[in-house]
Amino acid sequence: MKIARAFLALVLFAASLAAPAALLPGFDDLEATLRLNREQKAQFDVAVATTQRALLSVAFSALQLNEHIAAEFAKSHPDLGALARAQDALIEQNRPLFRDARIEWARLYAMLDPEQVKIARSFVEEKMARLEALGNGLRDLIVDKLKKAP
């Protein structure tokens, strides 16, 4: 099972390197709205690919954490500290990928004119609001699950 999962991760990682912006929801619309020149487009593609790698890493880490959570809750006395440590490890493992993505987006923003920056900022703010809502929903789900644990 671990070999199959590792192979799938490798395939998805390779695909993310060549994936167009259309694979990230809304990025194709952002690209079209910004009306990027050739140099900006090249940097946009780098930023999107870097973001895809970070998000894929988080997705796989979340799958691993989900297995860890299930294993802990299967025990008669779940170790909530172990779950917190696993979550911290997940964050630390993925932090460099998000740092790299932030650097690539900063490079793109430096290339944009003021109107393009305004468009990009609006897009990012909307995405962040959605992510925050998703995060709050996940937190509530975990808290609810913890309350129901024996």
PDB file of N, CA, C and O in Angstrom, residues 12-39:
ATOM      1  N   LEU A  12       1.605  12.338  -9.408  1.00  0.00           N
ATOM      2  CA  LEU A  12       0.930  13.624  -9.247  1.00  0.00           C
ATOM      3  C   LEU A  12       1.921  14.782  -9.169  1.00  0.00           C
ATOM      4  O   LEU A  12       1.670  15.854  -9.707  1.00  0.00           O
ATOM      5  N   PHE A  13       3.051  14.551  -8.519  1.00  0.00           N
ATOM      6  CA  PHE A  13       4.074  15.584  -8.450  1.00  0.00           C
ATOM      7  C   PHE A  13       4.590  15.916  -9.850  1.00  0.00           C
ATOM      8  O   PHE A  13       4.696  17.073 -10.229  1.00  0.00           O
ATOM      9  N   ALA A  14       4.878  14.870 -10.631  1.00  0.00           N
ATOM     10  CA  ALA A  14       5.367  15.089 -11.991  1.00  0.00           C
ATOM     11  C   ALA A  14       4.315  15.825 -12.828  1.00  0.00           C
ATOM     12  O   ALA A  14       4.639  16.720 -13.602  1.00  0.00           O
ATOM     13  N   ALA A  15       3.058  15.441 -12.646  1.00  0.00           N
ATOM     14  CA  ALA A  15       1.991  16.103 -13.394  1.00  0.00           C
ATOM     15  C   ALA A  15       1.879  17.574 -12.995  1.00  0.00           C
ATOM     16  O   ALA A  15       1.611  18.429 -13.828  1.00  0.00           O
ATOM     17  N   SER A  16       2.104  17.854 -11.720  1.00  0.00           N
ATOM     18  CA  SER A  16       1.984  19.243 -11.271  1.00  0.00           C
ATOM     19  C   SER A  16       3.052  20.134 -11.887  1.00  0.00           C
ATOM     20  O   SER A  16       2.854  21.326 -12.040  1.00  0.00           O
ATOM     21  N   LEU A  17       4.185  19.560 -12.218  1.00  0.00           N
ATOM     22  CA  LEU A  17       5.253  20.354 -12.817  1.00  0.00           C
ATOM     23  C   LEU A  17       4.869  20.862 -14.199  1.00  0.00           C
ATOM     24  O   LEU A  17       5.297  21.931 -14.612  1.00  0.00           O
ATOM     25  N   ALA A  18       4.065  20.073 -14.893  1.00  0.00           N
ATOM     26  CA  ALA A  18       3.692  20.447 -16.252  1.00  0.00           C
ATOM     27  C   ALA A  18       2.252  20.925 -16.352  1.00  0.00           C
ATOM     28  O   ALA A  18       1.769  21.233 -17.424  1.00  0.00           O
ATOM     29  N   ALA A  19       1.555  20.981 -15.235  1.00  0.00           N
ATOM     30  CA  ALA A  19       0.131  21.296 -15.264  1.00  0.00           C
ATOM     31  C   ALA A  19      -0.102  22.774 -15.552  1.00  0.00           C
ATOM     32  O   ALA A  19       0.592  23.626 -15.034  1.00  0.00           O
ATOM     33  N   PRO A  20      -1.101  23.052 -16.370  1.00  0.00           N
ATOM     34  CA  PRO A  20      -1.431  24.445 -16.641  1.00  0.00           C
ATOM     35  C   PRO A  20      -2.178  25.065 -15.467  1.00  0.00           C
ATOM     36  O   PRO A  20      -2.662  24.378 -14.579  1.00  0.00           O
ATOM     37  N   ALA A  21      -2.298  26.369 -15.498  1.00  0.00           N
ATOM     38  CA  ALA A  21      -2.989  27.083 -14.430  1.00  0.00           C
ATOM     39  C   ALA A  21      -4.440  26.638 -14.291  1.00  0.00           C
ATOM     40  O   ALA A  21      -5.013  26.749 -13.213  1.00  0.00           O
ATOM     41  N   ALA A  22      -5.009  26.113 -15.343  1.00  0.00           N
ATOM     42  CA  ALA A  22      -6.413  25.709 -15.311  1.00  0.00           C
ATOM     43  C   ALA A  22      -6.687  24.632 -14.274  1.00  0.00           C
ATOM     44  O   ALA A  22      -7.828  24.456 -13.853  1.00  0.00           O
ATOM     45  N   LEU A  23      -5.666  23.902 -13.834  1.00  0.00           N
ATOM     46  CA  LEU A  23      -5.883  22.846 -12.858  1.00  0.00           C
ATOM     47  C   LEU A  23      -6.106  23.380 -11.448  1.00  0.00           C
ATOM     48  O   LEU A  23      -6.594  22.660 -10.595  1.00  0.00           O
ATOM     49  N   LEU A  24      -5.745  24.600 -11.186  1.00  0.00           N
ATOM     50  CA  LEU A  24      -6.046  25.201  -9.893  1.00  0.00           C
ATOM     51  C   LEU A  24      -7.279  26.077 -10.088  1.00  0.00           C
ATOM     52  O   LEU A  24      -7.274  26.976 -10.921  1.00  0.00           O
ATOM     53  N   PRO A  25      -8.330  25.825  -9.336  1.00  0.00           N
ATOM     54  CA  PRO A  25      -9.577  26.557  -9.534  1.00  0.00           C
ATOM     55  C   PRO A  25      -9.381  28.065  -9.514  1.00  0.00           C
ATOM     56  O   PRO A  25      -8.810  28.620  -8.587  1.00  0.00           O
ATOM     57  N   GLY A  26      -9.831  28.701 -10.580  1.00  0.00           N
ATOM     58  CA  GLY A  26      -9.789  30.149 -10.665  1.00  0.00           C
ATOM     59  C   GLY A  26      -8.516  30.730 -11.239  1.00  0.00           C
ATOM     60  O   GLY A  26      -8.503  31.876 -11.672  1.00  0.00           O
ATOM     61  N   PHE A  27      -7.432  29.970 -11.253  1.00  0.00           N
ATOM     62  CA  PHE A  27      -6.174  30.521 -11.743  1.00  0.00           C
ATOM     63  C   PHE A  27      -6.207  30.774 -13.243  1.00  0.00           C
ATOM     64  O   PHE A  27      -5.552  31.708 -13.712  1.00  0.00           O
ATOM     65  N   ASP A  28      -6.950  29.967 -13.976  1.00  0.00           N
ATOM     66  CA  ASP A  28      -7.064  30.226 -15.407  1.00  0.00           C
ATOM     67  C   ASP A  28      -7.806  31.539 -15.652  1.00  0.00           C
ATOM     68  O   ASP A  28      -7.431  32.324 -16.518  1.00  0.00           O
ATOM     69  N   ASP A  29      -8.835  31.802 -14.825  1.00  0.00           N
ATOM     70  CA  ASP A  29      -9.563  33.074 -14.934  1.00  0.00           C
ATOM     71  C   ASP A  29      -8.662  34.243 -14.555  1.00  0.00           C
ATOM     72  O   ASP A  29      -8.686  35.287 -15.201  1.00  0.00           O
ATOM     73  N   LEU A  30      -7.880  34.059 -13.505  1.00  0.00           N
ATOM     74  CA  LEU A  30      -6.953  35.119 -13.088  1.00  0.00           C
ATOM     75  C   LEU A  30      -5.960  35.413 -14.202  1.00  0.00           C
ATOM     76  O   LEU A  30      -5.709  36.566 -14.533  1.00  0.00           O
ATOM     77  N   GLU A  31      -5.417  34.357 -14.788  1.00  0.00           N
ATOM     78  CA  GLU A  31      -4.445  34.527 -15.871  1.00  0.00           C
ATOM     79  C   GLU A  31      -5.048  35.337 -17.018  1.00  0.00           C
ATOM     80  O   GLU A  31      -4.428  36.273 -17.528  1.00  0.00           O
ATOM     81  N   ALA A  32      -6.264  34.999 -17.405  1.00  0.00           N
ATOM     82  CA  ALA A  32      -6.915  35.709 -18.511  1.00  0.00           C
ATOM     83  C   ALA A  32      -7.216  37.163 -18.139  1.00  0.00           C
ATOM     84  O   ALA A  32      -7.031  38.072 -18.958  1.00  0.00           O
ATOM     85  N   THR A  33      -7.653  37.379 -16.910  1.00  0.00           N
ATOM     86  CA  THR A  33      -8.010  38.727 -16.465  1.00  0.00           C
ATOM     87  C   THR A  33      -6.793  39.642 -16.385  1.00  0.00           C
ATOM     88  O   THR A  33      -6.879  40.835 -16.678  1.00  0.00           O
ATOM     89  N   LEU A  34      -5.667  39.074 -15.999  1.00  0.00           N
ATOM     90  CA  LEU A  34      -4.456  39.891 -15.842  1.00  0.00           C
ATOM     91  C   LEU A  34      -3.858  40.336 -17.174  1.00  0.00           C
ATOM     92  O   LEU A  34      -3.110  41.308 -17.213  1.00  0.00           O
ATOM     93  N   ARG A  35      -4.172  39.617 -18.259  1.00  0.00           N
ATOM     94  CA  ARG A  35      -3.601  39.924 -19.577  1.00  0.00           C
ATOM     95  C   ARG A  35      -2.079  40.081 -19.474  1.00  0.00           C
ATOM     96  O   ARG A  35      -1.510  41.151 -19.679  1.00  0.00           O
ATOM     97  N   LEU A  36      -1.441  38.977 -19.156  1.00  0.00           N
ATOM     98  CA  LEU A  36      -0.002  38.944 -18.908  1.00  0.00           C
ATOM     99  C   LEU A  36       0.802  39.014 -20.199  1.00  0.00           C
ATOM    100  O   LEU A  36       0.410  38.433 -21.212  1.00  0.00           O
ATOM    101  N   ASN A  37       1.947  39.696 -20.132  1.00  0.00           N
ATOM    102  CA  ASN A  37       2.870  39.646 -21.264  1.00  0.00           C
ATOM    103  C   ASN A  37       3.666  38.336 -21.158  1.00  0.00           C
ATOM    104  O   ASN A  37       3.505  37.567 -20.201  1.00  0.00           O
ATOM    105  N   ARG A  38       4.534  38.083 -22.094  1.00  0.00           N
ATOM    106  CA  ARG A  38       5.262  36.808 -22.156  1.00  0.00           C
ATOM    107  C   ARG A  38       6.101  36.556 -20.892  1.00  0.00           C
ATOM    108  O   ARG A  38       6.095  35.470 -20.340  1.00  0.00           O
ATOM    109  N   GLU A  39       6.811  37.570 -20.431  1.00  0.00           N
ATOM    110  CA  GLU A  39       7.659  37.420 -19.239  1.00  0.00           C
ATOM    111  C   GLU A  39       6.807  37.182 -17.995  1.00  0.00           C
ATOM    112  O   GLU A  39       7.118  36.315 -17.168  1.00  0.00           O
TER     113      GLU A  39
END
